[in-house]
XYZ file of C-alpha atoms in Angstrom:
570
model
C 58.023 26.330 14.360
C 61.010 25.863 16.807
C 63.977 24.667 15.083
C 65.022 20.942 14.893
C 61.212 19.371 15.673
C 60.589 16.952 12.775
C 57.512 18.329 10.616
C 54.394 16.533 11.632
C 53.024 14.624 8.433
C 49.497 15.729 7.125
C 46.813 12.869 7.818
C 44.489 12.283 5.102
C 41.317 10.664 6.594
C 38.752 11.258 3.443
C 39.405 10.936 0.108
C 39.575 14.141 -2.028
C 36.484 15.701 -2.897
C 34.450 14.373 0.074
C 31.945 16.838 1.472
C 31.239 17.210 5.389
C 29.074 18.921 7.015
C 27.908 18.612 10.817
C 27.169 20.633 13.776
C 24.364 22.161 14.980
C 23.567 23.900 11.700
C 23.550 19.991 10.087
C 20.893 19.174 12.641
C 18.880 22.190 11.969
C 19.163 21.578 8.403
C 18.036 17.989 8.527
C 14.216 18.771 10.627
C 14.022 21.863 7.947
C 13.872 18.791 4.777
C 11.603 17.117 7.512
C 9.238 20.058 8.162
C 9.319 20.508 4.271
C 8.356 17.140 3.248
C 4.944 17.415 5.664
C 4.003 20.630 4.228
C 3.688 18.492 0.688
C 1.129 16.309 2.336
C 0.084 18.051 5.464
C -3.242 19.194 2.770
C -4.358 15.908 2.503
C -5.373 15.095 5.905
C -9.077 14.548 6.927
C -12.390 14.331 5.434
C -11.715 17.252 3.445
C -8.130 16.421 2.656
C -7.463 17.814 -0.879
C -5.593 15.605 -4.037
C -1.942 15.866 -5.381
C -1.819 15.507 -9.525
C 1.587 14.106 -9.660
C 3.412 13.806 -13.454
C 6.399 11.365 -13.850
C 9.028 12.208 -16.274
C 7.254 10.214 -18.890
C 4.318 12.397 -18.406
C 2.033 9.383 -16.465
C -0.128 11.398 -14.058
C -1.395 9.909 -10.807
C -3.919 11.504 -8.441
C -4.029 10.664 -4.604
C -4.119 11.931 -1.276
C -2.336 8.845 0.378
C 0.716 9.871 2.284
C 3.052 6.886 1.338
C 2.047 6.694 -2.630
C 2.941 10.889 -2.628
C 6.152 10.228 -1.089
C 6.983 7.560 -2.767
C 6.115 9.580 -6.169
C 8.313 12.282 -5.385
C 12.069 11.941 -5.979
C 13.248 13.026 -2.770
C 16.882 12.995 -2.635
C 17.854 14.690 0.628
C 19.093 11.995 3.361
C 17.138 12.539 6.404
C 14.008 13.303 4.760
C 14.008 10.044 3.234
C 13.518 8.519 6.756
C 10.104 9.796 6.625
C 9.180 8.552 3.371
C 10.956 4.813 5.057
C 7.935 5.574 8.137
C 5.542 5.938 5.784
C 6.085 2.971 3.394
C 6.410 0.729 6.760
C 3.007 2.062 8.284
C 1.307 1.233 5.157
C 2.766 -1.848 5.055
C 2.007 -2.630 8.859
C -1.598 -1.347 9.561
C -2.341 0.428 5.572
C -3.476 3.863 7.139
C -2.279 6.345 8.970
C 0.413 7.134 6.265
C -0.076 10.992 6.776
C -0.521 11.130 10.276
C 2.881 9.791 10.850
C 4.542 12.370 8.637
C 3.029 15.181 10.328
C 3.792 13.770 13.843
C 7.537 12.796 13.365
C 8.033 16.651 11.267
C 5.722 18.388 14.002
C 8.023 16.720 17.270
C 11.085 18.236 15.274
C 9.433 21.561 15.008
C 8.550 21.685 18.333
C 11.878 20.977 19.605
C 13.495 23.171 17.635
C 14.007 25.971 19.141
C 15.394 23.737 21.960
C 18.255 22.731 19.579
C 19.307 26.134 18.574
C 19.614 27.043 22.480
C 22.172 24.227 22.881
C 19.392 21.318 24.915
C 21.729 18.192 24.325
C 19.509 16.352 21.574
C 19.613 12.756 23.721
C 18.175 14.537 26.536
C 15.542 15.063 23.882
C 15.382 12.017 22.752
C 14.742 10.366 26.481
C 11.626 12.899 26.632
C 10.101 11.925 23.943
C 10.350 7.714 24.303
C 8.966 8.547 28.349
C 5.982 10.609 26.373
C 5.394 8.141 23.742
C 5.411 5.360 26.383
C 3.023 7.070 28.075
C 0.645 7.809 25.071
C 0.842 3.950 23.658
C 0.064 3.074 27.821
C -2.960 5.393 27.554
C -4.543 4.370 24.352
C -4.078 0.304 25.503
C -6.099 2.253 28.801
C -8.745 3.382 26.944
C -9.373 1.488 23.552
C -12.745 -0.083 23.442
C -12.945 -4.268 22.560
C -15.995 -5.040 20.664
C -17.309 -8.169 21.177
C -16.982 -10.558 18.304
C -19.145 -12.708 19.714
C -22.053 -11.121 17.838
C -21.993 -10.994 14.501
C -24.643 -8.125 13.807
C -22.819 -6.135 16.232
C -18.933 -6.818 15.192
C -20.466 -6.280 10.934
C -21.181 -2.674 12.297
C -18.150 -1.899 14.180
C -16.225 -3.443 11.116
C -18.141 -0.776 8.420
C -17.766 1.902 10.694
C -13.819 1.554 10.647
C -13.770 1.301 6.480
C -16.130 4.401 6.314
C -13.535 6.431 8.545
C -10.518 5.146 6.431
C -12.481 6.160 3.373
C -13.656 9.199 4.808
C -10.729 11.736 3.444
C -10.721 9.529 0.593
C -11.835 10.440 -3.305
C -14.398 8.044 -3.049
C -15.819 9.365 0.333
C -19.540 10.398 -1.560
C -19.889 6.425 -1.861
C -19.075 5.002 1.488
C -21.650 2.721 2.361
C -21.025 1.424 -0.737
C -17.644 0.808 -0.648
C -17.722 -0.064 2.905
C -20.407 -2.999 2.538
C -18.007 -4.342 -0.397
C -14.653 -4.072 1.805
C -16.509 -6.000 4.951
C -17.875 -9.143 2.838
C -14.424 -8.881 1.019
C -12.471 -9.222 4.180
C -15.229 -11.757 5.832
C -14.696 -13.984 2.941
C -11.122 -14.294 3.523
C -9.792 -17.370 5.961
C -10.163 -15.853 8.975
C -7.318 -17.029 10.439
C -4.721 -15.729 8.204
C -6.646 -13.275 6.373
C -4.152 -13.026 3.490
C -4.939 -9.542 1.925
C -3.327 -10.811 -1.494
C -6.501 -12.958 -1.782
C -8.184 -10.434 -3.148
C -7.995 -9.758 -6.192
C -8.692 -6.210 -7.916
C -9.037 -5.725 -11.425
C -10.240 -2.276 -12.442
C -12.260 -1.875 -15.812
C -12.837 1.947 -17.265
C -16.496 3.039 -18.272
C -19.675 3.244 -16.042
C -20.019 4.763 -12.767
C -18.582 4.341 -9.247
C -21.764 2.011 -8.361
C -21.575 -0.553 -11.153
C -18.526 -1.713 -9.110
C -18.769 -5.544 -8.018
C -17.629 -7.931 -6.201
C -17.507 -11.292 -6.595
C -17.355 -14.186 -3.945
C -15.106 -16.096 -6.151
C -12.392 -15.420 -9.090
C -12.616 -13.080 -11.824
C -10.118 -12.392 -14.426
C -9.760 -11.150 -17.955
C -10.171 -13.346 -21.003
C -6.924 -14.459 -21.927
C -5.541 -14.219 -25.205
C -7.066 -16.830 -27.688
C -7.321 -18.646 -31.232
C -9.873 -18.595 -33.281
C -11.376 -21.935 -31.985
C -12.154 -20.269 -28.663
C -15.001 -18.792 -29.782
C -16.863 -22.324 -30.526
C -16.295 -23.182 -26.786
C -18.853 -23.327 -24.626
C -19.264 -19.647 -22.359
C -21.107 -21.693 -19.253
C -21.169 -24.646 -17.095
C -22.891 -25.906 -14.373
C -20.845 -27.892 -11.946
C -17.724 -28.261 -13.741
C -14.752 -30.055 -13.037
C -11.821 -27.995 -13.237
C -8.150 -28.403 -13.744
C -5.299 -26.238 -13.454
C -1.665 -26.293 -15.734
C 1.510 -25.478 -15.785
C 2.296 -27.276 -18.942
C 2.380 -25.909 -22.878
C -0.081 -27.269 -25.441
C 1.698 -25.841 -28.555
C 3.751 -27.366 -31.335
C 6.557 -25.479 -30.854
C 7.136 -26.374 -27.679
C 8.691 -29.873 -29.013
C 10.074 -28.179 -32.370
C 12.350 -25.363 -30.642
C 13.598 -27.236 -27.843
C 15.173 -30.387 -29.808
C 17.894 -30.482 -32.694
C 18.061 -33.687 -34.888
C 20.039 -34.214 -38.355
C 18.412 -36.920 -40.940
C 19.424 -38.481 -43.915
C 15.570 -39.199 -45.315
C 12.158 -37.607 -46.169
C 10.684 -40.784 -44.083
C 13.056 -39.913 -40.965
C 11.555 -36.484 -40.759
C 8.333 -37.318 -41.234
C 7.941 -39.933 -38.542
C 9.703 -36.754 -36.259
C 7.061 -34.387 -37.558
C 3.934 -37.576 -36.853
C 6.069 -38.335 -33.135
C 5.383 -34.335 -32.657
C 2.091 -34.348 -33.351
C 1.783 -37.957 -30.920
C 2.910 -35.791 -28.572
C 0.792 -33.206 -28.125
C -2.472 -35.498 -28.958
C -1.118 -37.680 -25.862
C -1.177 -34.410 -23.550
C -4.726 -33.458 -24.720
C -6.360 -37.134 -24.590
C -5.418 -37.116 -21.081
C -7.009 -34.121 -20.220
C -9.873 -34.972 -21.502
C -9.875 -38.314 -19.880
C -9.635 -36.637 -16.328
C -13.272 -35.681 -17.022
C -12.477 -31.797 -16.880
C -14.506 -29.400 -18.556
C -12.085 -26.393 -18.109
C -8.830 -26.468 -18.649
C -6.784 -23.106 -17.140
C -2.984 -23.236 -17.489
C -0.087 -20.753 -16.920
C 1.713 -21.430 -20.449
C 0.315 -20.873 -23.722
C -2.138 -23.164 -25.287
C -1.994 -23.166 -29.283
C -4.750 -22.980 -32.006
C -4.654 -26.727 -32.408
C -5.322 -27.053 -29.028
C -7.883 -24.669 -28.764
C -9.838 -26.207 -31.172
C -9.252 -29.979 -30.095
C -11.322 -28.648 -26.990
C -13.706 -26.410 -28.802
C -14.906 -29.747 -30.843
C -14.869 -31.345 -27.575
C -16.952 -28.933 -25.063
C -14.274 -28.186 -23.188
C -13.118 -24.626 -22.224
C -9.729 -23.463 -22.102
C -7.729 -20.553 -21.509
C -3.498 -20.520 -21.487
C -1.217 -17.822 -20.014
C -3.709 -17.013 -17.057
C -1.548 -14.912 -14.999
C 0.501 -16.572 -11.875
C -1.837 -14.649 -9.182
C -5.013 -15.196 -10.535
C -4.098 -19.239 -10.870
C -3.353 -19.347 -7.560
C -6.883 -17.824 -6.139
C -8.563 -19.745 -8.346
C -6.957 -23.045 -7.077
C -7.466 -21.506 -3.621
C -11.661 -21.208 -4.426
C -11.791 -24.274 -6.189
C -9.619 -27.031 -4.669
C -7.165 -29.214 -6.381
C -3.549 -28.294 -7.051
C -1.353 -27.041 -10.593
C -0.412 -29.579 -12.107
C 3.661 -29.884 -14.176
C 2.327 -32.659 -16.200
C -0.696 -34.349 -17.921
C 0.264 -37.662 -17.610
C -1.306 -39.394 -13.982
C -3.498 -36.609 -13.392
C -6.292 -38.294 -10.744
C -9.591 -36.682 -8.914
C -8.380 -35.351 -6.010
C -5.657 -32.838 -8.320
C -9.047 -31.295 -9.883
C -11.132 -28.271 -8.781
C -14.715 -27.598 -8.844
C -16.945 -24.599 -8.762
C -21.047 -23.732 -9.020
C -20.984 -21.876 -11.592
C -18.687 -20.417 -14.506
C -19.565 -18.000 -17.070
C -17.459 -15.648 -19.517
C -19.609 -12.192 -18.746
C -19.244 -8.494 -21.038
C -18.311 -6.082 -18.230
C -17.920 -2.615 -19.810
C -15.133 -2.948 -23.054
C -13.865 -6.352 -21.295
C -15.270 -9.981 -21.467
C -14.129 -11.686 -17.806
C -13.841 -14.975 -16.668
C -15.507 -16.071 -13.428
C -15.869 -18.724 -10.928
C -18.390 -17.801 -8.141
C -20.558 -20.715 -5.406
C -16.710 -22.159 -4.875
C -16.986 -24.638 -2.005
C -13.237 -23.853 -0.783
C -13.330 -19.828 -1.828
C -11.088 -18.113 0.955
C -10.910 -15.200 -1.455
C -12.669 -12.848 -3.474
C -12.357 -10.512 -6.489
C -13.287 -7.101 -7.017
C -14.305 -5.101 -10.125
C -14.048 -1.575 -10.203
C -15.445 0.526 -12.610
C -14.861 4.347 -13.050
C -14.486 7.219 -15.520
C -10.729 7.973 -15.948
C -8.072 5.382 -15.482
C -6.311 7.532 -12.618
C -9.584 8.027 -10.731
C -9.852 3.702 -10.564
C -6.066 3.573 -9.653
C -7.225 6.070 -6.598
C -10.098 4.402 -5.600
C -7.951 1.135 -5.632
C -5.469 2.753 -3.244
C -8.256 3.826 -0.941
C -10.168 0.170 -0.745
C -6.212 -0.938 0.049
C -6.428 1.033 3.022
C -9.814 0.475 3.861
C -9.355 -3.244 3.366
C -6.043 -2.884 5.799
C -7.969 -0.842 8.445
C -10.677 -4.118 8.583
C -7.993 -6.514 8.377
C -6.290 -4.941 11.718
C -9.408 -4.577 13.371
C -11.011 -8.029 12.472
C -7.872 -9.468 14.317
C -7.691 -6.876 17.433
C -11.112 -5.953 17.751
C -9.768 -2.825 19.666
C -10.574 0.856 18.777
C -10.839 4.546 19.743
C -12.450 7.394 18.001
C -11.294 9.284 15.238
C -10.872 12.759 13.999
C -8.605 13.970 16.446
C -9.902 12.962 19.583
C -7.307 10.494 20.596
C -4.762 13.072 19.752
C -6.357 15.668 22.175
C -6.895 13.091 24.763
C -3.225 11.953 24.820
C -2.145 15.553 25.066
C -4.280 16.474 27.281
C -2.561 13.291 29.663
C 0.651 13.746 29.098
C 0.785 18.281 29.407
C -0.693 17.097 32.953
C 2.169 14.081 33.736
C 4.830 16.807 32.258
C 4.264 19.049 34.844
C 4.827 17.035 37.385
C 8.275 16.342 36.515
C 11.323 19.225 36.862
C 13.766 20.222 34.537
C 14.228 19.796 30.993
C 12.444 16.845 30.688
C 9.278 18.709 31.524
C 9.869 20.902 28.607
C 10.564 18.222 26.413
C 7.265 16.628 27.114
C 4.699 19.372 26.743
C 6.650 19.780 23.261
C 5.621 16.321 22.958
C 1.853 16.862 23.642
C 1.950 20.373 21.898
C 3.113 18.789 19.166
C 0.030 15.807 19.284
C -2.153 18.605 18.520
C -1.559 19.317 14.565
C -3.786 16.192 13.354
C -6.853 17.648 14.850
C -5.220 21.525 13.775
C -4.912 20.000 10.596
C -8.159 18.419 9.988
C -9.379 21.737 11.160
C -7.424 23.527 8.530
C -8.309 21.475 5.136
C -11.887 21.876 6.303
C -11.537 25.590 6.407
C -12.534 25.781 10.201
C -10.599 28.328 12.408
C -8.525 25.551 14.287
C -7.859 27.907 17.283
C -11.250 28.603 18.120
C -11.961 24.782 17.964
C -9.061 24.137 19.545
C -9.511 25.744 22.467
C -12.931 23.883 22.585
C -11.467 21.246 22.613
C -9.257 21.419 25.591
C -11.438 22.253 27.171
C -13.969 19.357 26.922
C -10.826 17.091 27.443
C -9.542 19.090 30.593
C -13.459 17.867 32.082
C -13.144 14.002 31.044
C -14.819 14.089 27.814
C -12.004 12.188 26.482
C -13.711 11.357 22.889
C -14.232 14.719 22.144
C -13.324 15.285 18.320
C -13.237 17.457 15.163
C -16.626 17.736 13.320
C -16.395 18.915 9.995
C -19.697 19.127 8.998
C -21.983 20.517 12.282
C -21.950 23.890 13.087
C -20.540 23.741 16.595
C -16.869 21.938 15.219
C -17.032 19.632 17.787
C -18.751 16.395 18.689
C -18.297 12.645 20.782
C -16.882 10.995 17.753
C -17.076 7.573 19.690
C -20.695 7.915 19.877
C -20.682 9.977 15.767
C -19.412 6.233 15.376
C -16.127 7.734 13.722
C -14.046 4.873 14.744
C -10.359 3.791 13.496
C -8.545 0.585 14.945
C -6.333 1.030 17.709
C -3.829 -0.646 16.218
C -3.545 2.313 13.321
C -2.551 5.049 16.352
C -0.050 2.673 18.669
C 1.697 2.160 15.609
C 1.989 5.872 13.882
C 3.280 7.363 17.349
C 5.540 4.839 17.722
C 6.985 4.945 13.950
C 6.790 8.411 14.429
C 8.813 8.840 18.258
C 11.747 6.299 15.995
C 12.210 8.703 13.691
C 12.180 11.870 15.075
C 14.640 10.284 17.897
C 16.477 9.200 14.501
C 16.533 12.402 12.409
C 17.628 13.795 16.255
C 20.531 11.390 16.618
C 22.593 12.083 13.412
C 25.117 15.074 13.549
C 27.140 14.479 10.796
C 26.556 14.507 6.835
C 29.463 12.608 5.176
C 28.834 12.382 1.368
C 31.630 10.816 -0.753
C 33.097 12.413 -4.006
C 31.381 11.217 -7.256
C 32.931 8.234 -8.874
C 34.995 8.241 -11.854
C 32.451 6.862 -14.065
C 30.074 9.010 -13.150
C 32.465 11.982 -14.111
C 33.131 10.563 -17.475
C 29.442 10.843 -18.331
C 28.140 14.105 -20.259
C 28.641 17.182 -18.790
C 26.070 18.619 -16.914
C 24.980 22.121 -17.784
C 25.966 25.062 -15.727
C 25.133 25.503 -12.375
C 23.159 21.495 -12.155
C 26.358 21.010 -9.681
C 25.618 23.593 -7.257
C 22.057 23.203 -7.267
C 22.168 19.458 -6.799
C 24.164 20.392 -3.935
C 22.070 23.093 -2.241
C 19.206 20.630 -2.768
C 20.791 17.986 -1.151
C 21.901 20.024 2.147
C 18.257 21.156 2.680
C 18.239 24.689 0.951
C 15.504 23.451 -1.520
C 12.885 22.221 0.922
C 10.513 21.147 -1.971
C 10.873 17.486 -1.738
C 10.532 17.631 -6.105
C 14.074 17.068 -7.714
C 11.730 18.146 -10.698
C 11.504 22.204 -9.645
C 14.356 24.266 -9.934
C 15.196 26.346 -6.912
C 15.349 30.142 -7.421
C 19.137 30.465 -6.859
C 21.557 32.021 -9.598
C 24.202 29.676 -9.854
């Protein structure tokens, strides 16, 4: 240092402890978590997609093969990687399939690519390649999609079962599709169509029986609610009925806990005890002075209560949950009601029919020939409690898939042949453009190509001979061209196999999929700040848990599952 130059003072930016990394080897790191996280559910693709047995800490286990419900299972704590569970989540929340075909797209553009990286390609030069390629594809598919016409009914029924039976076909329930796929149509067609509010729907699953003693109802079903003894000496059927719906409390207590009040005499507190009695008996003679055989409300209703109706013919139940209150209301008319007092004909519901009916251990409530019912209910029966939660997932997405395509009426064919078709497009538009960007988008396309690979794969086919099949049909216009799993050739017209999926369910997986690979591409820095105080004041964490949270954390375990220890002595 030459003499009599002040000493420059040491900037401190970050706070001690902070850990940085960035560069090209960040970027690398981040698409390896990415490729890692689609090799978890990369096996579940297709009509012979295989199951994931996941255990919680607490030792629940859940079996499923959805992409969004495994992700969102797994504790995945490195950054980027998250952004593909975020894709996921927001595809089933947007069109309710596709969840694992976005995964594999957004983790296969990053593979393909990354080789680019390593040879120093400037990632936004990347990034313009593949929005120009996934314009093109979403172009294409808006090109080609096919618009049934609603217009008649037989015809638009058979487009709409086709779609469910494609959702469900790499589903656990897959053996019963035109089962399931009759239910999820009238379930959807009973819905307003204008809205078609999926939430409308209720699903209660009940263990015992078999797959086929599923029902549904055209109405509202729901558990019997707890009761007193006095429910049993209500009536279990009516004709016609007159319903009305609370949110009010017929107990005692409801007066005695919520009021404090000193006297001096026995007679004071017994004209308080008589007034709390008045009270109640008020509330109850003005129900049944509304003319209302059933009486549903959201608070408790007490033994007294229950057995004022019971000695009355009326039926009651209290603490019906919020949801199920609100479809009823929706199938039967009238409105809740906050009070009992000035409670007129137009706030009351009616329905057909109600009866309290045994299904399996359970007795259920039910409402059916509704003159307002927008909404519907379905029972689902089943062996083992995770098996229903499965098959519940899978009607979701079912349900979802009609939903999108009772609204848009658009759709191309399924099991890879979109995929090929779009790759097939886009390798040819590539090659008419120079430089990088060429390369970029024949990445792109190659990269289009692992759904049908995949497919391929879990079906134990050998994907390159198919492949190449393929390509070749699509190279000569046979642009719906697809994977068969079950035929001996591997390859069919899936449009005219009738292996249809909704449009919608492709625009919006490439897109979500484009985002977050351009996303994952963008970021080139990993600033993570120093644990906080109170976190080191905890209990001391064994030897070693540091550095391995670490190395999970920066990618070097790629298994997605906080839960397995990396093989690294630390």
């Amino acid at each position: 240092m030459q003499r009599g130059l002040p000493m420059q003072p040491t900037v401190v930016l970050l706070k001690e402890g902070t850990d940085t990394s960035q560069g090209k080897a960040q970027l690398l790191s981040n698409i390896s978590a990415c490729l890692a996280i689609s090799e978890t559910v990369a096996s579940t693709l297709g009509p012979r997609g295989m199951d994931k047995l996941i255990v919680s800490e607490r030792g629940e286990a859940q079996i499923t093969n959805d992409g969004a419900t495994i992700l969102k299972l797994l504790d995945i704590v490195h950054p980027a990687a998250r952004t593909l569970v975020d894709i996921a989540r927001a595809q089933d929340a947007e069109v309710g399939d596709g969840t694992t075909t976005v995964v594999l797209l957004a983790a296969q553009f990053l593979k393909e690519v990354r080789g680019y990286i390593e040879e120093g390609v400037s990632p936004h030069i990347i990034m313009k390649g593949f929005r120009q390629a996934a314009q093109l594809a979403i172009d294409h598919i808006k090109s080609v999609q096919i618009t049934v016409d609603k217009s008649d009914p037989v015809l638009f029924r058979s487009l709409l079962m086709k779609c469910a039976s494609t959702s469900m076909s790499s589903k656990l329930i897959h053996s019963e599709k035109p089962f399931f796929s009759n239910m999820v149509v009238d379930a959807v067609q009973s819905l307003d169509q204008d809205d078609l509010n999926e939430s409308l729907i209720g699903v209660k699953k009940i263990p015992g029986g078999g797959m086929q003693d599923s029902l549904l109802i055209h109405g509202v079903a729901f558990k019997k609610t707890f009761t007193y003894a006095g429910a049993e000496q209500q009536p279990k059927s009516f004709r016609d009925p007159l319903i009305v719906s609370l949110n009010v409390e017929l107990e005692l207590k409801a007066e005695k806990d919520n009021a404090e009040v000193r006297v001096e005499a026995v007679s004071d507190y017994q004209a308080i005890v008589d007034a709390e009695w008045e009270i109640i008996y008020r509330k109850l003679d003005a129900i049944e002075k509304t003319g209302a055989k059933i009486v549903l409300s959201k608070l408790p209703i007490g033994d007294l209560a229950t057995q004022w109706f019971a000695d009355r013919d009326i039926f009651c139940a209290g603490r019906v949950p919020a949801d199920d209150l609100q479809r009823v209301v929706q199938a039967v008319g009238g409105s809740v009601q906050s009070t009992c007092s000035d409670i007129r004909r137009e706030h009351l519901g009616t329905c057909g029919s109600y009866e309290e009916r045994q299904i399996g251990g359970e007795r259920y409530n039910i409402f059916t020939e509704c003159p307002k019912a927008k909404t519907c209910t379905l029972l689902l029966r089943g062996g083992a409690e995770q098996f229903i939660e499965e098959v519940e997932r899978s009607l979701h997405d079912a349900i979802m898939v009609v939903k999108r395509a009772v609204k848009n009426g658009d759709v191309v064919a399924g099991g890879g042949a979109i995929e090929m078709d779009l790759s097939s497009r886009i390798r040819k538009h590539a090659l008419s453009i120079p430089g990088k960007l060429q390369l970029v988008m024949i990445a792109f396309a190659k990269a289009l190509e692992i759904i049908p690979r995949q497919i391929c794969d879990n079906a134990g086919l050998d994907s390159t001979d198919i492949l190449n099949k393929l390509r070749m049909k699509h190279a000569n216009g046979e642009k719906w061209f697809g994977v068969d799993v079950d035929g001996p050739e591997g390859i069919r017209n899936n449009l005219d196999a009738f292996v249809w999926e909704p449009s919608l369910v492709k625009l919006n997986a490439i897109s979500s999929a484009t985002e977050a690979a351009c996303l994952i591409l963008s970021v080139d820095e990993t600033v993570r700040g120093p644990q906080s105080e109170a976190q080191n004041a905890g209990p001391k964490a064994p030897p070693g848990t540091a550095q391995r949270a670490l190395r999970e954390e920066a990618g070097e375990c790629q298994g997605g599952d906080r839960g397995r220890a990396c093989n690294y002595e630390v």
